[in-house]
């Protein structure tokens, strides 16, 4: 969360006239920020005690201070990570000499542990630092954090991302290795296989964890491609106008009115399906929505006073567009991107389900759902759990997207 | 009005042509030889060459393209490779099936979606609203193929074989095996029974999206001054919502109709495949796997035309519902 905000916030800082021009700066919030933070931190004693507690068990001070959600989440995360280290000690220990994804997992594990600590400590320390720092982001964060569903969604997204990264440590079995076909074929959920096994006696939980990598990676990269293309083209169309605008928008109309799945199926069936092609095609068919949003934003922004101020100051057109207009147009893009990740994950699942996406034996949620179809009556778990995983992830991204929209849209702010 | 319609239809021609062109070149530049799929592996090189000539695949791409466009304009979509039947006949057989399925799903989706959305907006922030919000988001986040399989699992397999419910629905096809021996009324019921699960799995996902929009739209309208006026006049609440509020709140939902058509088509592709429903979506998937180029091209073309027409329809409905918008 934090890093995303920083990335977006960067250009906003130095140009003071870039702050929203409608007089919506946090005059009403600023006074109330001070006393609340003051009481939270109390005198000299509590911060140091908080730091000690925090080092011992991150989240405990927050929990004691009555912030059940934040504290609880931090503690659960911390305990879960530690349990991973202890429970899978051999794998974690051997990871730095192991294959690349084990090394990445080790790195992720260390960073996650450090991150939980840092978050807990930073939250304690924020009292003094908060006043002068980016007020916009504080306002945004407060608005977002007051939406409990969005927070749950964000937590679930973080959890799934960690699960995917730490899959080599967390997965109880190898995702592609067949188990004992005589004894463990299509075994129901049990202590040995928490979510059961499929028709090749492979552990479903392990395959789910590895499948999360595919889904998340494809969702994130495809959306990144779409956002990049869409933002650039949309901004050019909106800012330059004229013939360029009409050409770009015709293109947008064309791509948008094309049933995406039909194009995807066609391309995937004709070329040998590979992750690379899936990602590129998914990205190349999704940018028009972003382009439309950006164009509309740019059109309204370029008439604003602060842009005219930039023109009067003699800034170049490129500088005005990329430094002053685009950063302010990014809020709705963030929302569209978050919601788009969910759509992309579903589309990838559909393709894999039809046999046109990820190819076996690589674990993908779509394939896993398809695998279970032949034994639906006898082994419901083979189909049910991967589908639930898709719903959970997409739902989380949608919750975050909804929360972002509510927090970023000034009209909805209360 | 007529002028507007004409202009829109003319404007759609390059769009549809562009889409068809893209599909044509993607298909034709892809590796793989359709002729070799339909020939036995032992066939001689000359026979293969002859087959290629019969399919018209021996010509250079640009020539094929021009021929294809030329014949398409005349309404001739060529002959299906896999079925040895004019594409037009194949489509004429299967298109009605898809229209039955998607039409039912669309009607169901809008009815359910609008109903749920209004209920939520009227009871804003109540438990009903929150529960339905989570429920709609849940269905909204669901891939329709999984929902379809889950519906089959519960209402077809378990309901029929395990729990022995009095009512269970067939899991595949459009009609039962003994359809031909049924009376007219039973035939109708049989078709309905086959329609229930596919239509539901399409409609539930769509309805969730519609409900979300409906709620937001009605909430925005209800906050306006003229609604307060209507309440102040002493009108009953249902009249305020239905007659005054809905009139404005329904507008964005109408645009959704145009927006949801492509979604509906991708939905039918998946759902028809899962349920073995003999429609355009299944035809497309099968044809792509069989490299049946003429059918794929015709299908893509048809999808594009329907999407464009759907958008036009949505615009027209929009002006019908909102007298302030007039297309001149």
XYZ file of C-alpha atoms in Angstrom:
742
model
C 0.000 0.000 0.000
C 2.579 2.474 1.140
C 4.881 2.059 -1.784
C 2.063 2.529 -4.268
C 1.145 5.805 -2.671
C 4.698 7.042 -2.721
C 5.039 6.327 -6.412
C 1.941 8.270 -7.212
C 2.634 11.001 -4.751
C 6.033 11.984 -6.001
C 5.144 14.581 -8.626
C 2.493 16.098 -6.405
C 4.900 17.260 -3.748
C 7.096 19.976 -5.228
C 4.501 21.890 -7.217
C 2.391 23.559 -4.648
C -0.160 24.740 -7.165
C -0.794 21.169 -8.093
C -2.886 20.583 -5.022
C -6.545 20.235 -5.954
C -7.643 23.713 -6.868
C -11.184 23.526 -5.558
C -10.228 24.568 -2.087
C -10.639 21.040 -0.858
C -7.406 21.006 1.081
C -7.833 19.528 4.458
C -8.696 22.622 6.449
C -11.382 20.743 8.289
C -9.160 17.801 9.038
C -5.924 19.462 10.023
C -6.979 20.745 13.453
C -8.511 17.449 14.463
C -5.368 15.598 13.456
C -3.257 17.218 16.089
C -5.024 16.505 19.361
C -5.946 12.970 18.410
C -2.394 12.029 17.616
C -1.188 13.758 20.748
C -3.396 11.729 23.057
C -2.596 8.532 21.269
C 1.066 8.854 22.037
C 0.679 10.297 25.509
C 3.799 11.335 27.425
C 7.383 10.150 27.187
C 6.793 6.723 28.622
C 4.446 5.160 26.084
C 6.443 5.542 22.908
C 9.458 3.764 24.305
C 7.358 1.054 25.855
C 5.481 0.801 22.577
C 8.720 0.403 20.687
C 9.835 -2.361 23.003
C 6.550 -4.157 22.698
C 6.585 -3.621 19.003
C 9.991 -5.176 18.632
C 8.831 -8.143 20.658
C 5.523 -8.635 18.880
C 4.594 -6.167 16.164
C 0.987 -5.097 16.403
C 0.719 -5.623 20.153
C 0.915 -1.906 21.025
C -1.706 -1.168 18.405
C -3.900 -3.896 19.819
C -3.470 -2.522 23.349
C -4.280 0.967 22.093
C -7.601 -0.359 20.892
C -6.872 -0.607 17.189
C -8.093 -4.151 16.904
C -8.077 -4.434 13.117
C -4.597 -3.121 12.460
C -3.077 -4.785 15.487
C -4.818 -8.066 14.808
C -3.735 -8.087 11.180
C -0.123 -7.346 12.080
C -0.033 -10.029 14.747
C -1.631 -12.644 12.496
C 0.821 -11.812 9.740
C 3.772 -11.920 12.107
C 2.782 -15.189 13.716
C 2.031 -16.717 10.338
C 5.420 -15.720 8.956
C 7.236 -16.987 12.036
C 5.281 -20.218 11.904
C 6.422 -20.619 8.304
C 10.027 -20.140 9.314
C 9.772 -22.593 12.201
C 7.531 -25.140 10.530
C 9.464 -25.291 7.272
C 12.856 -24.680 8.802
C 14.708 -27.057 6.488
C 13.280 -25.548 3.332
C 13.862 -21.992 4.498
C 17.393 -22.796 5.552
C 18.242 -24.481 2.268
C 16.484 -21.868 0.184
C 19.431 -19.608 -0.556
C 21.205 -22.507 -2.229
C 18.047 -23.737 -3.927
C 16.386 -22.810 -7.213
C 15.534 -19.239 -8.082
C 11.952 -19.256 -6.835
C 13.137 -20.509 -3.460
C 15.584 -17.631 -3.274
C 12.832 -15.193 -4.211
C 10.615 -16.736 -1.573
C 13.350 -16.349 1.021
C 13.786 -12.721 0.059
C 10.034 -12.175 0.264
C 9.918 -13.831 3.656
C 12.653 -11.632 5.060
C 11.139 -8.522 3.566
C 7.696 -9.390 4.871
C 9.057 -9.872 8.382
C 10.929 -6.595 8.189
C 7.868 -4.941 6.698
C 5.596 -5.973 9.546
C 8.105 -4.641 12.048
C 8.582 -1.420 10.173
C 4.855 -0.868 9.823
C 4.252 -1.347 13.494
C 7.134 0.947 14.486
C 6.293 3.569 11.914
C 2.708 3.628 13.081
C 3.933 4.376 16.607
C 6.303 7.060 15.461
C 3.912 8.744 13.081
C 2.492 10.959 15.791
C 5.237 13.567 15.632
C 5.978 13.389 11.946
C 2.473 13.543 10.622
C 1.625 17.227 10.803
C 3.709 18.609 8.005
C 3.874 15.579 5.768
C 1.752 14.989 2.731
C -1.637 15.942 3.951
C -3.323 14.700 0.817
C -2.206 11.170 1.404
C -3.189 11.266 5.033
C -6.638 12.364 3.978
C -6.809 9.678 1.369
C -5.631 7.059 3.802
C -8.151 8.067 6.445
C -10.934 7.891 3.924
C -9.769 4.509 2.698
C -9.173 3.139 6.162
C -12.659 4.050 7.312
C -13.995 1.584 4.764
C -13.756 -1.721 6.543
C -14.580 -3.876 3.515
C -11.837 -2.216 1.502
C -9.366 -2.904 4.286
C -10.388 -6.547 4.401
C -9.902 -6.681 0.662
C -6.475 -5.086 0.903
C -5.531 -7.535 3.633
C -6.669 -10.461 1.512
C -4.688 -9.159 -1.469
C -1.561 -8.889 0.664
C -2.219 -12.355 2.044
C -2.660 -13.932 -1.381
C 0.429 -12.169 -2.724
C 2.455 -13.488 0.222
C 0.983 -16.944 -0.268
C 2.033 -16.887 -3.902
C 5.528 -15.618 -3.144
C 6.079 -18.036 -0.295
C 4.545 -20.987 -2.121
C 7.800 -23.012 -2.050
C 7.774 -22.833 1.752
C 4.043 -23.050 2.355
C 3.032 -25.753 -0.107
C 2.937 -29.090 1.674
C 3.655 -31.053 -1.533
C 5.122 -30.451 -4.958
C 2.356 -29.079 -7.219
C 3.209 -31.134 -10.301
C 4.326 -34.451 -8.792
C 1.777 -37.203 -8.830
C 0.986 -38.860 -5.552
C 0.154 -42.483 -4.931
C -2.537 -43.120 -7.523
C -3.801 -46.252 -5.784
C -4.377 -44.804 -2.356
C -4.672 -41.061 -2.803
C -6.453 -40.529 -6.090
C -9.323 -38.056 -5.644
C -8.987 -38.218 -1.866
C -11.299 -35.876 -0.024
C -10.142 -33.089 2.279
C -8.331 -34.549 5.286
C -5.506 -33.778 7.656
C -3.009 -35.153 5.209
C -4.338 -33.220 2.219
C -6.187 -30.215 3.583
C -8.161 -29.554 0.403
C -8.038 -33.070 -1.024
C -6.306 -34.371 -4.137
C -7.135 -34.417 -7.831
C -7.292 -37.287 -10.302
C -3.507 -37.593 -10.390
C -3.337 -37.600 -6.596
C -1.750 -34.154 -6.585
C -2.330 -31.996 -3.535
C -4.895 -29.303 -4.323
C -3.712 -26.830 -1.689
C -0.182 -26.896 -3.101
C -1.486 -26.432 -6.621
C -3.676 -23.551 -5.461
C -0.668 -21.781 -3.952
C 1.398 -22.193 -7.096
C -1.597 -21.297 -9.266
C -1.883 -18.010 -7.415
C 1.480 -17.032 -8.871
C 0.208 -17.478 -12.410
C -3.036 -15.629 -11.824
C -1.492 -12.709 -9.961
C 1.463 -12.344 -12.287
C -0.704 -12.363 -15.379
C -3.232 -9.989 -13.825
C -0.627 -7.495 -12.665
C 1.562 -7.488 -15.778
C -1.315 -7.390 -18.256
C -2.913 -4.507 -16.408
C 0.428 -2.718 -16.247
C 0.719 -2.992 -20.026
C -2.854 -1.804 -20.494
C -2.424 1.124 -18.124
C 0.793 2.258 -19.780
C -0.595 2.193 -23.307
C -3.978 3.539 -22.270
C -2.559 6.404 -20.257
C -0.178 7.574 -22.961
C -2.689 7.318 -25.795
C -5.540 8.755 -23.741
C -3.424 11.667 -22.601
C -2.250 12.401 -26.124
C -5.800 12.217 -27.471
C -7.147 14.498 -24.770
C -4.325 17.010 -24.793
C -3.545 17.305 -28.480
C -7.106 16.958 -29.727
C -7.895 17.372 -33.390
C -7.059 14.634 -35.820
C -4.876 12.645 -33.428
C -7.752 12.575 -30.985
C -10.226 11.273 -33.526
C -7.849 8.625 -34.842
C -7.066 7.323 -31.361
C -10.675 7.337 -30.311
C -11.783 5.440 -33.437
C -9.195 2.828 -32.552
C -10.554 2.743 -29.013
C -14.095 2.252 -30.313
C -12.943 -0.584 -32.461
C -11.090 -2.475 -29.785
C -13.808 -1.859 -27.215
C -16.667 -3.110 -29.359
C -14.832 -6.297 -30.108
C -15.829 -9.236 -27.951
C -12.520 -9.676 -26.173
C -12.909 -13.327 -25.484
C -13.463 -14.139 -29.148
C -10.243 -12.426 -30.156
C -8.404 -14.046 -27.266
C -9.662 -17.515 -28.113
C -8.783 -17.011 -31.755
C -5.265 -15.882 -31.038
C -4.646 -18.478 -28.367
C -5.936 -21.329 -30.486
C -3.797 -20.419 -33.449
C -0.540 -19.705 -31.720
C 1.080 -21.995 -29.236
C -0.242 -20.742 -25.900
C 2.474 -19.377 -23.674
C 2.383 -17.112 -20.661
C 4.069 -14.412 -22.697
C 1.398 -14.359 -25.407
C -1.427 -14.510 -22.856
C -0.066 -11.532 -20.970
C 0.564 -9.470 -24.088
C -2.819 -10.159 -25.640
C -4.666 -9.515 -22.386
C -2.812 -6.247 -22.017
C -3.297 -5.194 -25.617
C -7.061 -5.685 -25.445
C -7.642 -3.837 -22.219
C -6.098 -0.424 -22.753
C -9.106 1.297 -24.401
C -11.015 1.585 -21.122
C -8.017 3.285 -19.545
C -7.557 5.525 -22.578
C -11.166 6.697 -22.363
C -10.876 7.516 -18.688
C -7.578 9.361 -19.075
C -8.813 11.325 -22.067
C -11.897 12.515 -20.201
C -9.790 13.549 -17.212
C -7.235 15.359 -19.350
C -9.957 17.199 -21.235
C -11.368 18.636 -18.026
C -7.988 19.228 -16.376
C -6.430 21.210 -19.186
C -9.010 23.966 -18.776
C -8.227 24.414 -15.094
C -6.510 27.501 -13.712
C -3.402 25.736 -12.456
C -2.672 24.462 -15.948
C -3.144 27.943 -17.342
C -0.714 29.094 -14.695
C 1.749 26.575 -16.054
C 1.213 27.849 -19.586
C 1.685 31.421 -18.388
C 4.945 30.408 -16.734
C 6.133 29.234 -20.122
C 6.386 25.526 -19.379
C 6.749 23.271 -22.381
C 3.751 21.279 -23.496
C 5.438 18.042 -22.579
C 6.174 19.262 -19.094
C 2.628 20.457 -18.594
C 1.156 17.200 -19.824
C 3.401 14.759 -18.018
C 4.233 16.659 -14.832
C 1.041 18.561 -14.190
C -1.912 17.046 -15.968
C -1.187 13.325 -15.860
C -0.459 12.998 -12.131
C -3.818 14.558 -11.427
C -5.561 12.234 -13.838
C -4.155 9.134 -12.211
C -6.743 8.681 -9.460
C -9.448 7.171 -11.684
C -6.777 5.185 -13.506
C -5.731 3.560 -10.242
C -9.320 2.550 -9.631
C -9.764 1.196 -13.148
C -6.483 -0.686 -12.898
C -7.427 -2.327 -9.600
C -10.792 -3.396 -10.951
C -9.114 -4.459 -14.192
C -6.843 -6.902 -12.382
C -9.907 -8.838 -11.302
C -11.292 -8.950 -14.840
C -7.954 -10.084 -16.214
C -7.635 -12.868 -13.674
C -11.092 -14.114 -14.621
C -10.262 -13.967 -18.331
C -7.055 -15.898 -17.823
C -9.018 -18.504 -15.887
C -11.553 -18.726 -18.697
C -8.815 -19.247 -21.284
C -7.086 -21.888 -19.197
C -10.439 -23.524 -18.540
C -11.052 -23.837 -22.281
C -7.588 -25.344 -22.641
C -6.235 -22.294 -24.439
C -4.279 -20.654 -21.675
C -1.659 -22.046 -19.368
C -0.768 -25.591 -20.353
C -0.597 -28.508 -17.931
C 1.145 -29.629 -15.818
C 1.630 -26.018 -14.691
C -0.965 -25.299 -12.053
C -3.487 -22.672 -13.067
C -6.817 -22.143 -11.366
C -8.727 -22.328 -14.624
C -7.193 -25.683 -15.521
C -7.870 -27.013 -12.040
C -11.559 -26.170 -12.371
C -11.625 -27.918 -15.733
C -9.814 -30.956 -14.280
C -12.566 -31.517 -11.773
C -15.374 -31.511 -14.298
C -15.062 -35.171 -15.139
C -15.464 -36.247 -11.511
C -17.932 -33.651 -10.361
C -20.228 -35.951 -8.447
C -17.542 -38.042 -6.782
C -14.982 -35.333 -6.021
C -16.576 -31.916 -5.699
C -13.492 -30.445 -4.015
C -11.353 -30.594 -7.149
C -13.517 -27.977 -8.861
C -14.854 -26.076 -5.910
C -11.671 -24.874 -4.235
C -9.891 -23.376 -7.266
C -13.092 -21.564 -8.184
C -13.391 -20.226 -4.649
C -9.789 -19.072 -4.883
C -10.579 -17.117 -8.055
C -13.637 -15.567 -6.442
C -11.669 -14.672 -3.318
C -8.864 -12.943 -5.196
C -11.097 -11.125 -7.665
C -13.429 -10.121 -4.850
C -10.511 -8.705 -2.856
C -9.263 -6.663 -5.791
C -12.785 -5.399 -6.431
C -13.192 -4.444 -2.768
C -9.922 -2.522 -2.881
C -10.949 -0.893 -6.142
C -14.301 0.177 -4.707
C -12.573 1.533 -1.620
C -10.061 3.445 -3.729
C -12.825 4.952 -5.794
C -14.750 6.085 -2.749
C -11.600 7.502 -1.145
C -10.370 9.250 -4.275
C -13.662 10.669 -5.479
C -14.105 14.029 -3.770
C -17.833 14.005 -4.423
C -18.321 10.956 -2.246
C -16.162 12.207 0.586
C -17.955 12.861 3.786
C -34.136 10.732 -36.396
C -33.807 8.736 -39.609
C -30.804 10.825 -40.548
C -29.195 10.072 -37.221
C -29.849 6.370 -37.580
C -28.400 6.335 -41.067
C -25.339 8.232 -39.968
C -24.737 5.866 -37.098
C -25.146 2.799 -39.281
C -22.795 4.222 -41.896
C -20.295 5.052 -39.189
C -20.438 1.473 -37.989
C -19.388 0.020 -41.336
C -15.669 0.818 -41.079
C -15.771 -0.420 -37.495
C -17.220 -3.790 -38.374
C -15.004 -4.083 -41.421
C -11.962 -3.242 -39.329
C -12.769 -5.931 -36.796
C -13.378 -8.509 -39.506
C -10.094 -7.538 -41.142
C -8.151 -7.998 -37.934
C -9.637 -11.440 -37.398
C -8.979 -12.344 -41.010
C -5.317 -11.534 -40.806
C -4.828 -13.091 -37.394
C -6.362 -16.289 -38.726
C -4.474 -16.308 -41.971
C -1.090 -15.366 -40.674
C -1.184 -17.926 -37.899
C 0.991 -20.988 -38.287
C -0.753 -24.242 -39.106
C -2.381 -25.541 -42.257
C -6.117 -26.188 -42.088
C -5.978 -28.528 -45.055
C -3.697 -30.934 -43.243
C -6.161 -31.135 -40.347
C -8.909 -32.463 -42.556
C -6.729 -34.831 -44.546
C -5.689 -38.267 -43.405
C -2.008 -38.283 -42.418
C -1.189 -40.785 -45.189
C -2.598 -38.650 -47.973
C -0.297 -37.759 -50.887
C 1.129 -34.309 -51.466
C -0.961 -33.799 -54.589
C -4.210 -34.565 -52.794
C -3.234 -32.127 -50.080
C -2.523 -29.524 -52.710
C -5.887 -30.203 -54.319
C -7.636 -29.818 -50.970
C -5.884 -26.572 -50.428
C -7.056 -25.371 -53.796
C -10.613 -26.442 -53.006
C -10.515 -24.502 -49.771
C -9.062 -21.530 -51.603
C -5.926 -21.578 -49.494
C -3.467 -21.659 -52.404
C -3.872 -17.974 -53.188
C -1.819 -15.186 -51.645
C -3.292 -13.577 -48.552
C -4.259 -10.240 -50.061
C -6.151 -11.923 -52.872
C -8.029 -14.132 -50.425
C -8.847 -11.094 -48.365
C -10.331 -9.173 -51.275
C -12.350 -12.193 -52.378
C -13.602 -12.763 -48.880
C -14.684 -9.152 -48.440
C -16.321 -9.207 -51.861
C -18.386 -12.290 -51.179
C -19.192 -11.228 -47.645
C -20.727 -8.000 -48.867
C -23.038 -10.116 -50.978
C -24.023 -12.122 -47.921
C -21.993 -15.200 -48.826
C -19.758 -16.381 -45.993
C -18.283 -19.362 -47.775
C -18.466 -23.036 -46.883
C -17.580 -24.511 -43.534
C -14.514 -26.748 -43.705
C -15.620 -29.107 -40.989
C -19.322 -29.373 -41.763
C -19.290 -29.157 -45.555
C -22.238 -26.845 -45.375
C -22.640 -23.197 -46.286
C -21.670 -21.089 -43.269
C -24.912 -19.203 -43.616
C -26.927 -22.380 -43.005
C -24.817 -23.356 -40.016
C -25.265 -19.940 -38.457
C -28.969 -19.890 -39.285
C -29.342 -23.166 -37.398
C -27.435 -22.139 -34.304
C -28.043 -18.416 -33.946
C -31.640 -18.796 -32.691
C -30.422 -21.085 -29.902
C -27.946 -18.454 -28.742
C -30.573 -15.743 -28.952
C -32.950 -17.788 -26.804
C -30.262 -18.300 -24.174
C -28.815 -14.808 -24.156
C -32.208 -13.127 -24.453
C -33.538 -15.027 -21.452
C -30.369 -14.329 -19.508
C -30.450 -10.628 -20.362
C -34.096 -10.249 -19.373
C -33.532 -12.155 -16.122
C -30.382 -10.185 -15.365
C -31.993 -6.790 -15.804
C -35.061 -7.765 -13.808
C -33.050 -9.169 -10.919
C -30.403 -6.476 -11.063
C -32.819 -3.562 -11.063
C -34.919 -5.108 -8.321
C -31.950 -5.780 -6.053
C -30.379 -2.398 -6.766
C -33.576 -0.509 -5.952
C -34.108 -2.522 -2.802
C -30.580 -1.687 -1.682
C -30.885 2.006 -2.468
C -34.212 2.345 -0.685
C -32.834 0.643 2.400
C -29.431 2.296 2.213
C -26.937 1.270 4.911
C -29.338 -1.204 6.464
C -28.431 -4.845 6.979
C -30.329 -5.741 3.831
C -28.205 -3.286 1.877
C -24.918 -4.510 3.315
C -25.761 -8.153 2.877
C -26.868 -7.652 -0.698
C -23.792 -5.520 -1.409
C -21.495 -8.335 -0.386
C -23.640 -10.860 -2.232
C -23.654 -8.865 -5.470
C -19.919 -8.246 -5.287
C -19.469 -11.974 -4.690
C -21.353 -12.882 -7.846
C -19.755 -10.002 -9.723
C -16.323 -11.463 -8.952
C -17.292 -14.926 -10.085
C -16.172 -16.504 -13.342
C -19.328 -17.670 -15.094
C -17.839 -21.038 -16.012
C -17.305 -21.870 -12.369
C -20.762 -20.689 -11.407
C -22.123 -22.876 -14.195
C -20.275 -25.922 -12.878
C -21.375 -25.221 -9.314
C -24.992 -24.928 -10.450
C -24.647 -28.242 -12.268
C -23.098 -29.781 -9.176
C -25.871 -28.666 -6.856
C -29.027 -28.475 -8.944
C -28.335 -31.233 -11.395
C -26.036 -33.864 -9.902
C -26.557 -33.648 -6.164
C -30.206 -32.645 -6.387
C -30.938 -35.544 -8.701
C -28.680 -38.340 -7.521
C -27.783 -37.689 -3.897
C -30.361 -35.534 -2.177
C -33.317 -36.750 -4.275
C -34.948 -33.370 -4.569
C -38.289 -33.408 -6.355
C -36.858 -30.986 -8.938
C -33.514 -31.272 -10.651
C -32.352 -29.694 -13.872
C -30.566 -31.285 -16.803
C -26.892 -30.445 -17.039
C -26.392 -30.369 -20.778
C -28.023 -29.899 -24.126
C -31.156 -28.068 -25.184
C -33.642 -30.935 -25.238
C -33.967 -34.379 -23.721
C -33.308 -37.523 -25.707
C -37.002 -38.377 -25.827
C -38.005 -34.862 -26.796
C -39.551 -36.045 -30.068
C -42.013 -38.297 -28.250
C -43.398 -35.616 -25.953
C -46.611 -33.688 -26.212
C -46.441 -29.976 -27.076
C -46.784 -28.822 -23.480
C -44.199 -31.287 -22.232
C -41.851 -30.211 -25.003
C -42.144 -26.635 -23.876
C -41.480 -27.609 -20.269
C -38.532 -29.713 -21.350
C -36.989 -26.746 -23.120
C -37.549 -24.518 -20.117
C -35.939 -27.081 -17.824
C -32.881 -27.176 -20.036
C -32.747 -23.417 -20.177
C -32.817 -22.814 -16.425
C -29.211 -23.547 -15.444
C -27.393 -21.949 -18.421
C -29.551 -18.847 -18.252
C -29.103 -18.607 -14.494
C -25.328 -18.871 -14.641
C -25.205 -16.106 -17.240
C -27.830 -13.928 -15.608
C -26.530 -14.049 -12.034
C -23.137 -12.635 -12.982
C -24.670 -9.918 -15.149
C -27.350 -9.087 -12.593
C -24.730 -8.478 -9.933
C -23.120 -5.775 -12.058
C -26.456 -4.221 -12.914
C -27.512 -4.147 -9.276
C -24.329 -2.311 -8.328
C -24.936 0.351 -10.939
C -28.634 0.597 -10.122
C -27.949 1.181 -6.452
C -25.415 3.914 -7.093
C -27.535 5.599 -9.699
C -30.725 5.638 -7.621
C -28.837 6.879 -4.554
C -27.485 9.774 -6.550
C -30.935 10.686 -7.827
C -32.675 10.333 -4.481
C -30.411 12.980 -2.992
C -31.670 15.615 -5.423
C -33.991 18.457 -4.611
C -36.892 17.476 -6.809
C -37.206 14.223 -4.887
C -37.458 16.213 -1.679
C -40.174 18.261 -3.347
C -42.034 15.126 -4.288
C -41.820 13.888 -0.711
C -42.903 17.273 0.607
C -45.983 17.111 -1.560
C -46.927 14.089 0.518
C -46.586 11.468 -2.178
C -46.281 7.909 -0.914
C -42.669 6.746 -0.797
C -43.044 4.053 -3.449
C -44.428 6.620 -5.851
C -41.512 8.941 -5.164
C -39.031 6.178 -5.855
C -40.718 4.447 -8.746
C -42.272 7.339 -10.639
C -39.903 10.206 -9.877
C -36.637 8.601 -8.938
C -36.519 5.695 -11.338
C -37.223 7.823 -14.369
C -33.804 9.413 -13.989
C -31.982 6.595 -12.260
C -32.727 4.109 -15.026
C -30.752 6.097 -17.635
C -27.277 4.762 -16.835
C -28.743 1.261 -16.691
C -29.917 1.626 -20.257
C -26.408 2.447 -21.405
C -25.334 -0.693 -19.599
C -27.400 -2.650 -22.089
C -25.002 -1.640 -24.833
C -21.992 -2.174 -22.608
C -23.075 -5.627 -21.487
C -23.662 -7.106 -24.914
C -19.990 -7.993 -25.499
C -19.903 -9.397 -21.975
C -22.973 -11.445 -22.734
C -21.310 -12.887 -25.817
C -18.172 -13.928 -23.993
C -20.498 -15.367 -21.371
C -22.327 -17.430 -23.953
C -19.034 -18.755 -25.317
C -18.145 -20.140 -21.907
C -21.581 -21.187 -20.724
C -22.504 -22.860 -24.009
C -19.277 -24.826 -23.841
C -19.954 -25.958 -20.280
C -23.577 -26.892 -20.918
C -23.091 -28.269 -24.416
C -25.649 -25.765 -25.658
C -25.679 -25.854 -29.468
C -25.239 -22.137 -30.107
C -22.892 -19.616 -31.638
C -20.496 -19.559 -28.709
C -19.883 -23.281 -28.790
C -19.696 -23.142 -32.568
C -16.971 -20.511 -32.326
C -14.882 -22.531 -29.877
C -15.276 -25.739 -31.867
C -14.491 -24.016 -35.153
C -11.389 -22.366 -33.800
C -10.065 -25.691 -32.614
C -10.847 -27.226 -35.997
C -9.316 -24.324 -37.929
C -12.646 -23.797 -39.644
C -11.721 -20.321 -40.883
C -14.925 -19.383 -42.719
C -17.042 -20.116 -39.649
C -14.719 -18.267 -37.274
C -14.666 -15.249 -39.559
C -18.422 -15.208 -39.963
C -18.878 -15.613 -36.217
C -16.522 -12.786 -35.343
C -18.203 -10.617 -37.934
C -21.612 -11.411 -36.508
C -20.489 -10.695 -32.958
C -19.142 -7.343 -34.039
C -22.358 -6.445 -35.871
C -24.443 -7.390 -32.866
C -22.302 -5.340 -30.521
C -22.571 -2.305 -32.771
C -26.328 -2.752 -33.112
C -26.606 -3.177 -29.357
C -24.818 0.096 -28.770
C -27.093 1.824 -31.245
C -30.136 0.341 -29.564
C -28.917 1.557 -26.195
C -28.486 5.080 -27.554
C -31.971 5.063 -29.025
C -33.525 3.755 -25.813
C -31.615 6.427 -23.965
C -33.219 9.205 -25.957
C -36.569 7.501 -25.517
C -36.251 7.497 -21.738
C -34.788 10.976 -21.514
C -36.597 13.555 -23.605
C -33.767 16.021 -23.000
C -31.575 13.999 -25.336
C -32.661 14.308 -28.914
C -30.733 12.868 -31.773
C -31.117 15.121 -34.756
